[in-house]
Amino acid sequence: MNIPFYASGPSGVTPPPGRTLLDRLVHALLPAPCLECGEPLPARGTALGLCAVCRGRLKRLPEAACEICARPLPLHAPPPGFLCALCRESPPGFDRLLALWSYEPPLDKVVQALKFNRLDYLGSHLAQALADELEDDLAGFDGIVPVPLHWRRRLARGYNQAEWIARPLARSLGLPLIPALTRRRATPPQTRLGRQDRLANLRRAFRARHPERLRGRDLLLVDDVATTGATLDAAATALKKAGAATVTALVAGRTPLHF
């Protein structure tokens, strides 16, 4: 469903002057707090479920970053095409990783609300932000592939948050959504694993279906967040083995830690 979510906010909050009568009426019945600070939001809703102040705190990735994995570099102005040591020693399966923001407050609250609270409209908000802000980088692709969940995890959760971003993004860019990947085995949660353990955890975890839809194609591989990049690496490797020409990974947030 694509309707705003309203949850109980702090009691006794008085809407600031200037709110419309509709705003005040809706908030009296169903207050909608900012996902980060709890400030009541307008009845018409706001982008990403954040108030203007918290949206202003979203942090873009630094320009000094690895050309492939977007890892921040301790350089002021690296030369074009400069790669981090990890990508030089062991290039990932994807050709490039694009991320809009650094995964830290308040973006973490938005992604967690999408991922665990079933706020599917946030997927559309993230997709629109990606399409608007990365417009030039997202031109020239042949299709969009969401990173899948294993069927047992999807059954338990009821949805795949990566698909909730990928589907509206495909519509916005006028590209086909290609659900070309399946998760061959359930893998333990990645959160507490380092890069090498994540890579081992995900080895041969993905399988590409319908290779005839992938051969020679330039694909966008979409997920919500990249930490070490191991999941995107494994998924992109499966797409390449099925014949994809190039795979560009795209996420809303890139974790600034665990590099």
PDB file of C-alpha atoms in Angstrom:
ATOM      1  CA  MET A   1       0.000   0.000   0.000  1.00  0.00           C
ATOM      2  CA  ASN A   2       1.147   3.496  -0.726  1.00  0.00           C
ATOM      3  CA  ILE A   3      -0.486   5.581   1.972  1.00  0.00           C
ATOM      4  CA  PRO A   4       1.408   7.523   4.635  1.00  0.00           C
ATOM      5  CA  PHE A   5       1.887   5.842   7.980  1.00  0.00           C
ATOM      6  CA  TYR A   6       0.742   7.596  11.102  1.00  0.00           C
ATOM      7  CA  ALA A   7       1.834   6.495  14.531  1.00  0.00           C
ATOM      8  CA  SER A   8       1.214   7.905  17.943  1.00  0.00           C
ATOM      9  CA  GLY A   9       3.442  10.880  18.588  1.00  0.00           C
ATOM     10  CA  PRO A  10       4.387  12.645  21.814  1.00  0.00           C
ATOM     11  CA  SER A  11       1.373  13.809  23.771  1.00  0.00           C
ATOM     12  CA  GLY A  12       0.711  17.491  24.186  1.00  0.00           C
ATOM     13  CA  VAL A  13       2.519  18.540  20.999  1.00  0.00           C
ATOM     14  CA  THR A  14       1.034  21.762  19.672  1.00  0.00           C
ATOM     15  CA  PRO A  15       1.313  22.232  15.886  1.00  0.00           C
ATOM     16  CA  PRO A  16       3.358  25.340  15.096  1.00  0.00           C
ATOM     17  CA  PRO A  17       1.540  28.412  13.754  1.00  0.00           C
ATOM     18  CA  GLY A  18       0.755  28.365  10.053  1.00  0.00           C
ATOM     19  CA  ARG A  19      -0.340  24.741   9.791  1.00  0.00           C
ATOM     20  CA  THR A  20      -3.548  24.292   7.828  1.00  0.00           C
ATOM     21  CA  LEU A  21      -6.805  23.291   9.476  1.00  0.00           C
ATOM     22  CA  LEU A  22      -6.471  19.892   7.770  1.00  0.00           C
ATOM     23  CA  ASP A  23      -2.989  19.468   9.261  1.00  0.00           C
ATOM     24  CA  ARG A  24      -4.262  20.233  12.739  1.00  0.00           C
ATOM     25  CA  LEU A  25      -7.310  17.973  12.379  1.00  0.00           C
ATOM     26  CA  VAL A  26      -5.346  15.004  11.032  1.00  0.00           C
ATOM     27  CA  HIS A  27      -2.641  15.344  13.676  1.00  0.00           C
ATOM     28  CA  ALA A  28      -5.257  15.549  16.415  1.00  0.00           C
ATOM     29  CA  LEU A  29      -6.535  12.135  15.300  1.00  0.00           C
ATOM     30  CA  LEU A  30      -3.506  10.427  13.773  1.00  0.00           C
ATOM     31  CA  PRO A  31      -0.286  12.289  14.570  1.00  0.00           C
ATOM     32  CA  ALA A  32       2.550  11.566  12.118  1.00  0.00           C
ATOM     33  CA  PRO A  33       5.969  12.177  13.661  1.00  0.00           C
ATOM     34  CA  CYS A  34       9.219  12.713  11.810  1.00  0.00           C
ATOM     35  CA  LEU A  35      10.994   9.358  11.718  1.00  0.00           C
ATOM     36  CA  GLU A  36      14.120  10.912  13.235  1.00  0.00           C
ATOM     37  CA  CYS A  37      13.132  13.603  15.737  1.00  0.00           C
ATOM     38  CA  GLY A  38       9.418  13.026  16.308  1.00  0.00           C
ATOM     39  CA  GLU A  39       8.367  16.515  15.161  1.00  0.00           C
ATOM     40  CA  PRO A  40       4.780  16.375  13.789  1.00  0.00           C
ATOM     41  CA  LEU A  41       4.708  16.381   9.993  1.00  0.00           C
ATOM     42  CA  PRO A  42       2.204  18.089   7.669  1.00  0.00           C
ATOM     43  CA  ALA A  43      -0.929  16.090   6.874  1.00  0.00           C
ATOM     44  CA  ARG A  44       0.075  15.962   3.206  1.00  0.00           C
ATOM     45  CA  GLY A  45       3.249  14.099   4.197  1.00  0.00           C
ATOM     46  CA  THR A  46       6.900  14.896   3.533  1.00  0.00           C
ATOM     47  CA  ALA A  47       9.698  13.289   1.549  1.00  0.00           C
ATOM     48  CA  LEU A  48      11.240  10.297   3.332  1.00  0.00           C
ATOM     49  CA  GLY A  49       9.044  10.806   6.383  1.00  0.00           C
ATOM     50  CA  LEU A  50      11.468  13.439   7.711  1.00  0.00           C
ATOM     51  CA  CYS A  51      10.912  17.028   8.731  1.00  0.00           C
ATOM     52  CA  ALA A  52      12.783  19.752   6.848  1.00  0.00           C
ATOM     53  CA  VAL A  53      15.477  20.024   9.531  1.00  0.00           C
ATOM     54  CA  CYS A  54      16.207  16.293   9.534  1.00  0.00           C
ATOM     55  CA  ARG A  55      16.164  16.077   5.729  1.00  0.00           C
ATOM     56  CA  GLY A  56      18.805  18.788   5.775  1.00  0.00           C
ATOM     57  CA  ARG A  57      20.994  16.480   7.874  1.00  0.00           C
ATOM     58  CA  LEU A  58      21.179  13.784   5.188  1.00  0.00           C
ATOM     59  CA  LYS A  59      24.859  13.499   4.353  1.00  0.00           C
ATOM     60  CA  ARG A  60      26.131  13.007   0.814  1.00  0.00           C
ATOM     61  CA  LEU A  61      29.140  10.787   0.219  1.00  0.00           C
ATOM     62  CA  PRO A  62      32.477  12.574  -0.194  1.00  0.00           C
ATOM     63  CA  GLU A  63      33.686  13.213  -3.715  1.00  0.00           C
ATOM     64  CA  ALA A  64      37.061  11.691  -2.841  1.00  0.00           C
ATOM     65  CA  ALA A  65      36.027   8.047  -3.157  1.00  0.00           C
ATOM     66  CA  CYS A  66      37.080   4.853  -4.915  1.00  0.00           C
ATOM     67  CA  GLU A  67      35.844   4.840  -8.509  1.00  0.00           C
ATOM     68  CA  ILE A  68      34.448   1.314  -8.149  1.00  0.00           C
ATOM     69  CA  CYS A  69      33.184   0.716  -4.601  1.00  0.00           C
ATOM     70  CA  ALA A  70      32.639   4.362  -3.470  1.00  0.00           C
ATOM     71  CA  ARG A  71      34.835   3.807  -0.429  1.00  0.00           C
ATOM     72  CA  PRO A  72      35.878   7.220   0.985  1.00  0.00           C
ATOM     73  CA  LEU A  73      39.555   7.932   0.383  1.00  0.00           C
ATOM     74  CA  PRO A  74      41.964   9.894   2.592  1.00  0.00           C
ATOM     75  CA  LEU A  75      42.821  12.105  -0.382  1.00  0.00           C
ATOM     76  CA  HIS A  76      41.808  15.649  -1.189  1.00  0.00           C
ATOM     77  CA  ALA A  77      41.475  15.223  -4.953  1.00  0.00           C
ATOM     78  CA  PRO A  78      42.292  11.714  -6.230  1.00  0.00           C
ATOM     79  CA  PRO A  79      42.965  11.432  -9.966  1.00  0.00           C
ATOM     80  CA  PRO A  80      40.117  10.178 -12.196  1.00  0.00           C
ATOM     81  CA  GLY A  81      39.690   6.419 -12.013  1.00  0.00           C
ATOM     82  CA  PHE A  82      41.578   6.053  -8.724  1.00  0.00           C
ATOM     83  CA  LEU A  83      40.830   2.771  -6.943  1.00  0.00           C
ATOM     84  CA  CYS A  84      41.135   1.788  -3.296  1.00  0.00           C
ATOM     85  CA  ALA A  85      43.544  -0.991  -2.326  1.00  0.00           C
ATOM     86  CA  LEU A  86      40.749  -3.564  -1.951  1.00  0.00           C
ATOM     87  CA  CYS A  87      39.421  -2.974  -5.463  1.00  0.00           C
ATOM     88  CA  ARG A  88      42.920  -3.055  -6.949  1.00  0.00           C
ATOM     89  CA  GLU A  89      43.718  -6.357  -5.233  1.00  0.00           C
ATOM     90  CA  SER A  90      40.320  -8.040  -5.616  1.00  0.00           C
ATOM     91  CA  PRO A  91      37.877  -6.243  -7.955  1.00  0.00           C
ATOM     92  CA  PRO A  92      34.224  -6.858  -7.017  1.00  0.00           C
ATOM     93  CA  GLY A  93      31.668  -8.391  -9.355  1.00  0.00           C
ATOM     94  CA  PHE A  94      29.997  -5.032  -9.991  1.00  0.00           C
ATOM     95  CA  ASP A  95      31.632  -2.455 -12.260  1.00  0.00           C
ATOM     96  CA  ARG A  96      30.685   0.504 -10.094  1.00  0.00           C
ATOM     97  CA  LEU A  97      28.739   1.287  -6.947  1.00  0.00           C
ATOM     98  CA  LEU A  98      26.506   4.363  -6.815  1.00  0.00           C
ATOM     99  CA  ALA A  99      25.173   5.605  -3.470  1.00  0.00           C
ATOM    100  CA  LEU A 100      23.284   8.779  -2.739  1.00  0.00           C
ATOM    101  CA  TRP A 101      23.898   9.241   0.983  1.00  0.00           C
ATOM    102  CA  SER A 102      26.108   8.087   3.807  1.00  0.00           C
ATOM    103  CA  TYR A 103      24.247   5.534   5.915  1.00  0.00           C
ATOM    104  CA  GLU A 104      24.024   7.374   9.213  1.00  0.00           C
ATOM    105  CA  PRO A 105      21.314   9.365  11.002  1.00  0.00           C
ATOM    106  CA  PRO A 106      18.732  10.235   9.853  1.00  0.00           C
ATOM    107  CA  LEU A 107      18.898   7.919   6.819  1.00  0.00           C
ATOM    108  CA  ASP A 108      19.168   4.861   9.066  1.00  0.00           C
ATOM    109  CA  LYS A 109      15.706   5.572  10.519  1.00  0.00           C
ATOM    110  CA  VAL A 110      14.204   5.828   7.020  1.00  0.00           C
ATOM    111  CA  VAL A 111      15.736   2.546   5.839  1.00  0.00           C
ATOM    112  CA  GLN A 112      14.802   0.722   9.049  1.00  0.00           C
ATOM    113  CA  ALA A 113      11.204   1.962   8.762  1.00  0.00           C
ATOM    114  CA  LEU A 114      11.083   0.676   5.176  1.00  0.00           C
ATOM    115  CA  LYS A 115      12.752  -2.602   6.049  1.00  0.00           C
ATOM    116  CA  PHE A 116      11.049  -3.564   9.296  1.00  0.00           C
ATOM    117  CA  ASN A 117       7.892  -1.429   9.648  1.00  0.00           C
ATOM    118  CA  ARG A 118       6.333  -2.130   6.227  1.00  0.00           C
ATOM    119  CA  LEU A 119       6.352   1.544   5.203  1.00  0.00           C
ATOM    120  CA  ASP A 120       6.458   0.731   1.505  1.00  0.00           C
ATOM    121  CA  TYR A 121       5.862   4.335   0.395  1.00  0.00           C
ATOM    122  CA  LEU A 122       9.381   5.117   1.642  1.00  0.00           C
ATOM    123  CA  GLY A 123      10.668   2.891  -1.169  1.00  0.00           C
ATOM    124  CA  SER A 124       9.025   5.239  -3.671  1.00  0.00           C
ATOM    125  CA  HIS A 125      10.515   8.235  -1.869  1.00  0.00           C
ATOM    126  CA  LEU A 126      14.010   6.739  -1.995  1.00  0.00           C
ATOM    127  CA  ALA A 127      13.558   5.769  -5.652  1.00  0.00           C
ATOM    128  CA  GLN A 128      12.520   9.301  -6.563  1.00  0.00           C
ATOM    129  CA  ALA A 129      15.491  10.792  -4.728  1.00  0.00           C
ATOM    130  CA  LEU A 130      17.856   8.424  -6.548  1.00  0.00           C
ATOM    131  CA  ALA A 131      16.290   9.244  -9.927  1.00  0.00           C
ATOM    132  CA  ASP A 132      16.418  12.998  -9.288  1.00  0.00           C
ATOM    133  CA  GLU A 133      19.861  13.291  -7.722  1.00  0.00           C
ATOM    134  CA  LEU A 134      21.725  10.698  -9.817  1.00  0.00           C
ATOM    135  CA  GLU A 135      19.946  11.363 -13.102  1.00  0.00           C
ATOM    136  CA  ASP A 136      23.092  11.558 -15.262  1.00  0.00           C
ATOM    137  CA  ASP A 137      24.596   8.401 -13.718  1.00  0.00           C
ATOM    138  CA  LEU A 138      21.417   6.389 -14.275  1.00  0.00           C
ATOM    139  CA  ALA A 139      21.190   6.896 -18.032  1.00  0.00           C
ATOM    140  CA  GLY A 140      21.871   4.176 -20.586  1.00  0.00           C
ATOM    141  CA  PHE A 141      20.867   1.030 -18.685  1.00  0.00           C
ATOM    142  CA  ASP A 142      18.799  -1.827 -20.058  1.00  0.00           C
ATOM    143  CA  GLY A 143      17.056  -3.016 -16.905  1.00  0.00           C
ATOM    144  CA  ILE A 144      16.868  -2.996 -13.115  1.00  0.00           C
ATOM    145  CA  VAL A 145      17.465  -6.065 -10.946  1.00  0.00           C
ATOM    146  CA  PRO A 146      16.535  -6.007  -7.226  1.00  0.00           C
ATOM    147  CA  VAL A 147      18.709  -7.938  -4.789  1.00  0.00           C
ATOM    148  CA  PRO A 148      16.474 -10.807  -3.607  1.00  0.00           C
ATOM    149  CA  LEU A 149      15.803 -12.231  -0.176  1.00  0.00           C
ATOM    150  CA  HIS A 150      15.851 -15.961   0.419  1.00  0.00           C
ATOM    151  CA  TRP A 151      12.290 -17.292   0.067  1.00  0.00           C
ATOM    152  CA  ARG A 152      12.054 -18.192   3.761  1.00  0.00           C
ATOM    153  CA  ARG A 153      13.060 -14.690   4.858  1.00  0.00           C
ATOM    154  CA  ARG A 154      10.727 -13.118   2.322  1.00  0.00           C
ATOM    155  CA  LEU A 155       7.888 -15.340   3.500  1.00  0.00           C
ATOM    156  CA  ALA A 156       8.508 -14.342   7.112  1.00  0.00           C
ATOM    157  CA  ARG A 157       8.802 -10.629   6.298  1.00  0.00           C
ATOM    158  CA  GLY A 158       6.150 -10.568   3.578  1.00  0.00           C
ATOM    159  CA  TYR A 159       8.087  -8.365   1.159  1.00  0.00           C
ATOM    160  CA  ASN A 160      11.528  -7.455  -0.177  1.00  0.00           C
ATOM    161  CA  GLN A 161      12.560  -3.891   0.639  1.00  0.00           C
ATOM    162  CA  ALA A 162      15.011  -3.782  -2.298  1.00  0.00           C
ATOM    163  CA  GLU A 163      12.109  -4.464  -4.654  1.00  0.00           C
ATOM    164  CA  TRP A 164      10.109  -1.644  -3.040  1.00  0.00           C
ATOM    165  CA  ILE A 165      12.887   0.698  -4.196  1.00  0.00           C
ATOM    166  CA  ALA A 166      13.616  -0.981  -7.532  1.00  0.00           C
ATOM    167  CA  ARG A 167      10.036  -1.139  -8.837  1.00  0.00           C
ATOM    168  CA  PRO A 168       9.196   2.600  -8.635  1.00  0.00           C
ATOM    169  CA  LEU A 169      12.714   3.423  -9.823  1.00  0.00           C
ATOM    170  CA  ALA A 170      12.162   1.271 -12.921  1.00  0.00           C
ATOM    171  CA  ARG A 171       8.918   3.142 -13.622  1.00  0.00           C
ATOM    172  CA  SER A 172      10.626   6.503 -13.140  1.00  0.00           C
ATOM    173  CA  LEU A 173      13.485   5.620 -15.487  1.00  0.00           C
ATOM    174  CA  GLY A 174      11.291   3.833 -18.021  1.00  0.00           C
ATOM    175  CA  LEU A 175      13.221   0.572 -17.624  1.00  0.00           C
ATOM    176  CA  PRO A 176      12.029  -3.005 -17.218  1.00  0.00           C
ATOM    177  CA  LEU A 177      12.204  -4.564 -13.761  1.00  0.00           C
ATOM    178  CA  ILE A 178      13.990  -7.901 -14.170  1.00  0.00           C
ATOM    179  CA  PRO A 179      13.669 -10.193 -11.113  1.00  0.00           C
ATOM    180  CA  ALA A 180      16.541 -12.253 -12.458  1.00  0.00           C
ATOM    181  CA  LEU A 181      18.148 -13.407  -9.208  1.00  0.00           C
ATOM    182  CA  THR A 182      17.199 -16.007  -6.631  1.00  0.00           C
ATOM    183  CA  ARG A 183      18.898 -16.700  -3.343  1.00  0.00           C
ATOM    184  CA  ARG A 184      20.049 -20.303  -3.474  1.00  0.00           C
ATOM    185  CA  ARG A 185      20.529 -20.662   0.260  1.00  0.00           C
ATOM    186  CA  ALA A 186      19.637 -18.766   3.392  1.00  0.00           C
ATOM    187  CA  THR A 187      22.665 -16.989   4.809  1.00  0.00           C
ATOM    188  CA  PRO A 188      23.132 -15.844   8.414  1.00  0.00           C
ATOM    189  CA  PRO A 189      22.622 -12.122   9.059  1.00  0.00           C
ATOM    190  CA  GLN A 190      25.507 -10.065   7.687  1.00  0.00           C
ATOM    191  CA  THR A 191      25.370  -7.274  10.263  1.00  0.00           C
ATOM    192  CA  ARG A 192      28.129  -8.432  12.587  1.00  0.00           C
ATOM    193  CA  LEU A 193      30.441  -9.999  10.016  1.00  0.00           C
ATOM    194  CA  GLY A 194      33.597  -8.473   8.572  1.00  0.00           C
ATOM    195  CA  ARG A 195      34.261  -8.212   4.852  1.00  0.00           C
ATOM    196  CA  GLN A 196      36.015 -11.566   4.419  1.00  0.00           C
ATOM    197  CA  ASP A 197      33.405 -13.407   6.494  1.00  0.00           C
ATOM    198  CA  ARG A 198      30.644 -11.748   4.488  1.00  0.00           C
ATOM    199  CA  LEU A 199      32.238 -12.823   1.229  1.00  0.00           C
ATOM    200  CA  ALA A 200      32.539 -16.403   2.482  1.00  0.00           C
ATOM    201  CA  ASN A 201      28.981 -16.270   3.823  1.00  0.00           C
ATOM    202  CA  LEU A 202      27.612 -15.238   0.415  1.00  0.00           C
ATOM    203  CA  ARG A 203      29.757 -17.391  -1.854  1.00  0.00           C
ATOM    204  CA  ARG A 204      27.453 -19.025  -4.432  1.00  0.00           C
ATOM    205  CA  ALA A 205      24.422 -17.647  -2.581  1.00  0.00           C
ATOM    206  CA  PHE A 206      22.805 -16.224  -5.743  1.00  0.00           C
ATOM    207  CA  ARG A 207      21.664 -17.824  -8.973  1.00  0.00           C
ATOM    208  CA  ALA A 208      20.586 -15.972 -12.110  1.00  0.00           C
ATOM    209  CA  ARG A 209      17.390 -17.004 -13.890  1.00  0.00           C
ATOM    210  CA  HIS A 210      16.364 -16.274 -17.472  1.00  0.00           C
ATOM    211  CA  PRO A 211      19.896 -15.667 -18.812  1.00  0.00           C
ATOM    212  CA  GLU A 212      18.378 -14.788 -22.187  1.00  0.00           C
ATOM    213  CA  ARG A 213      17.112 -11.549 -20.578  1.00  0.00           C
ATOM    214  CA  LEU A 214      20.567 -10.729 -19.253  1.00  0.00           C
ATOM    215  CA  ARG A 215      23.023 -11.470 -22.048  1.00  0.00           C
ATOM    216  CA  GLY A 216      24.788  -8.377 -23.268  1.00  0.00           C
ATOM    217  CA  ARG A 217      22.683  -6.115 -21.018  1.00  0.00           C
ATOM    218  CA  ASP A 218      23.870  -3.184 -18.904  1.00  0.00           C
ATOM    219  CA  LEU A 219      22.077  -3.663 -15.590  1.00  0.00           C
ATOM    220  CA  LEU A 220      21.356  -1.682 -12.440  1.00  0.00           C
ATOM    221  CA  LEU A 221      21.485  -3.892  -9.337  1.00  0.00           C
ATOM    222  CA  VAL A 222      19.419  -2.253  -6.589  1.00  0.00           C
ATOM    223  CA  ASP A 223      19.535  -2.676  -2.809  1.00  0.00           C
ATOM    224  CA  ASP A 224      18.809  -0.438   0.161  1.00  0.00           C
ATOM    225  CA  VAL A 225      22.258  -0.166   1.804  1.00  0.00           C
ATOM    226  CA  ALA A 226      25.830  -1.250   1.098  1.00  0.00           C
ATOM    227  CA  THR A 227      28.142  -2.006   4.025  1.00  0.00           C
ATOM    228  CA  THR A 228      31.150  -3.974   2.820  1.00  0.00           C
ATOM    229  CA  GLY A 229      29.580  -4.521  -0.602  1.00  0.00           C
ATOM    230  CA  ALA A 230      29.757  -8.304  -0.243  1.00  0.00           C
ATOM    231  CA  THR A 231      26.078  -8.917  -1.044  1.00  0.00           C
ATOM    232  CA  LEU A 232      26.241  -6.720  -4.147  1.00  0.00           C
ATOM    233  CA  ASP A 233      29.522  -8.374  -5.136  1.00  0.00           C
ATOM    234  CA  ALA A 234      28.011 -11.866  -4.985  1.00  0.00           C
ATOM    235  CA  ALA A 235      24.809 -10.841  -6.766  1.00  0.00           C
ATOM    236  CA  ALA A 236      26.690  -9.000  -9.515  1.00  0.00           C
ATOM    237  CA  THR A 237      28.989 -11.993 -10.007  1.00  0.00           C
ATOM    238  CA  ALA A 238      25.956 -14.213 -10.630  1.00  0.00           C
ATOM    239  CA  LEU A 239      24.596 -11.722 -13.189  1.00  0.00           C
ATOM    240  CA  LYS A 240      27.950 -11.544 -14.962  1.00  0.00           C
ATOM    241  CA  LYS A 241      28.176 -15.351 -15.116  1.00  0.00           C
ATOM    242  CA  ALA A 242      24.743 -15.348 -16.769  1.00  0.00           C
ATOM    243  CA  GLY A 243      26.029 -13.016 -19.491  1.00  0.00           C
ATOM    244  CA  ALA A 244      25.354  -9.465 -18.307  1.00  0.00           C
ATOM    245  CA  ALA A 245      27.716  -7.018 -19.999  1.00  0.00           C
ATOM    246  CA  THR A 246      28.005  -4.619 -17.053  1.00  0.00           C
ATOM    247  CA  VAL A 247      26.475  -4.418 -13.579  1.00  0.00           C
ATOM    248  CA  THR A 248      26.257  -1.138 -11.683  1.00  0.00           C
ATOM    249  CA  ALA A 249      25.206  -1.433  -8.051  1.00  0.00           C
ATOM    250  CA  LEU A 250      22.851   1.254  -6.745  1.00  0.00           C
ATOM    251  CA  VAL A 251      21.929   1.880  -3.106  1.00  0.00           C
ATOM    252  CA  ALA A 252      20.348   4.675  -1.113  1.00  0.00           C
ATOM    253  CA  GLY A 253      23.054   4.545   1.568  1.00  0.00           C
ATOM    254  CA  ARG A 254      26.710   3.557   1.860  1.00  0.00           C
ATOM    255  CA  THR A 255      27.864   2.712   5.391  1.00  0.00           C
ATOM    256  CA  PRO A 256      30.798   4.932   6.357  1.00  0.00           C
ATOM    257  CA  LEU A 257      32.248   2.252   8.665  1.00  0.00           C
ATOM    258  CA  HIS A 258      33.627  -1.280   8.291  1.00  0.00           C
ATOM    259  CA  PHE A 259      35.830  -0.479   5.316  1.00  0.00           C
TER     260      PHE A 259
END
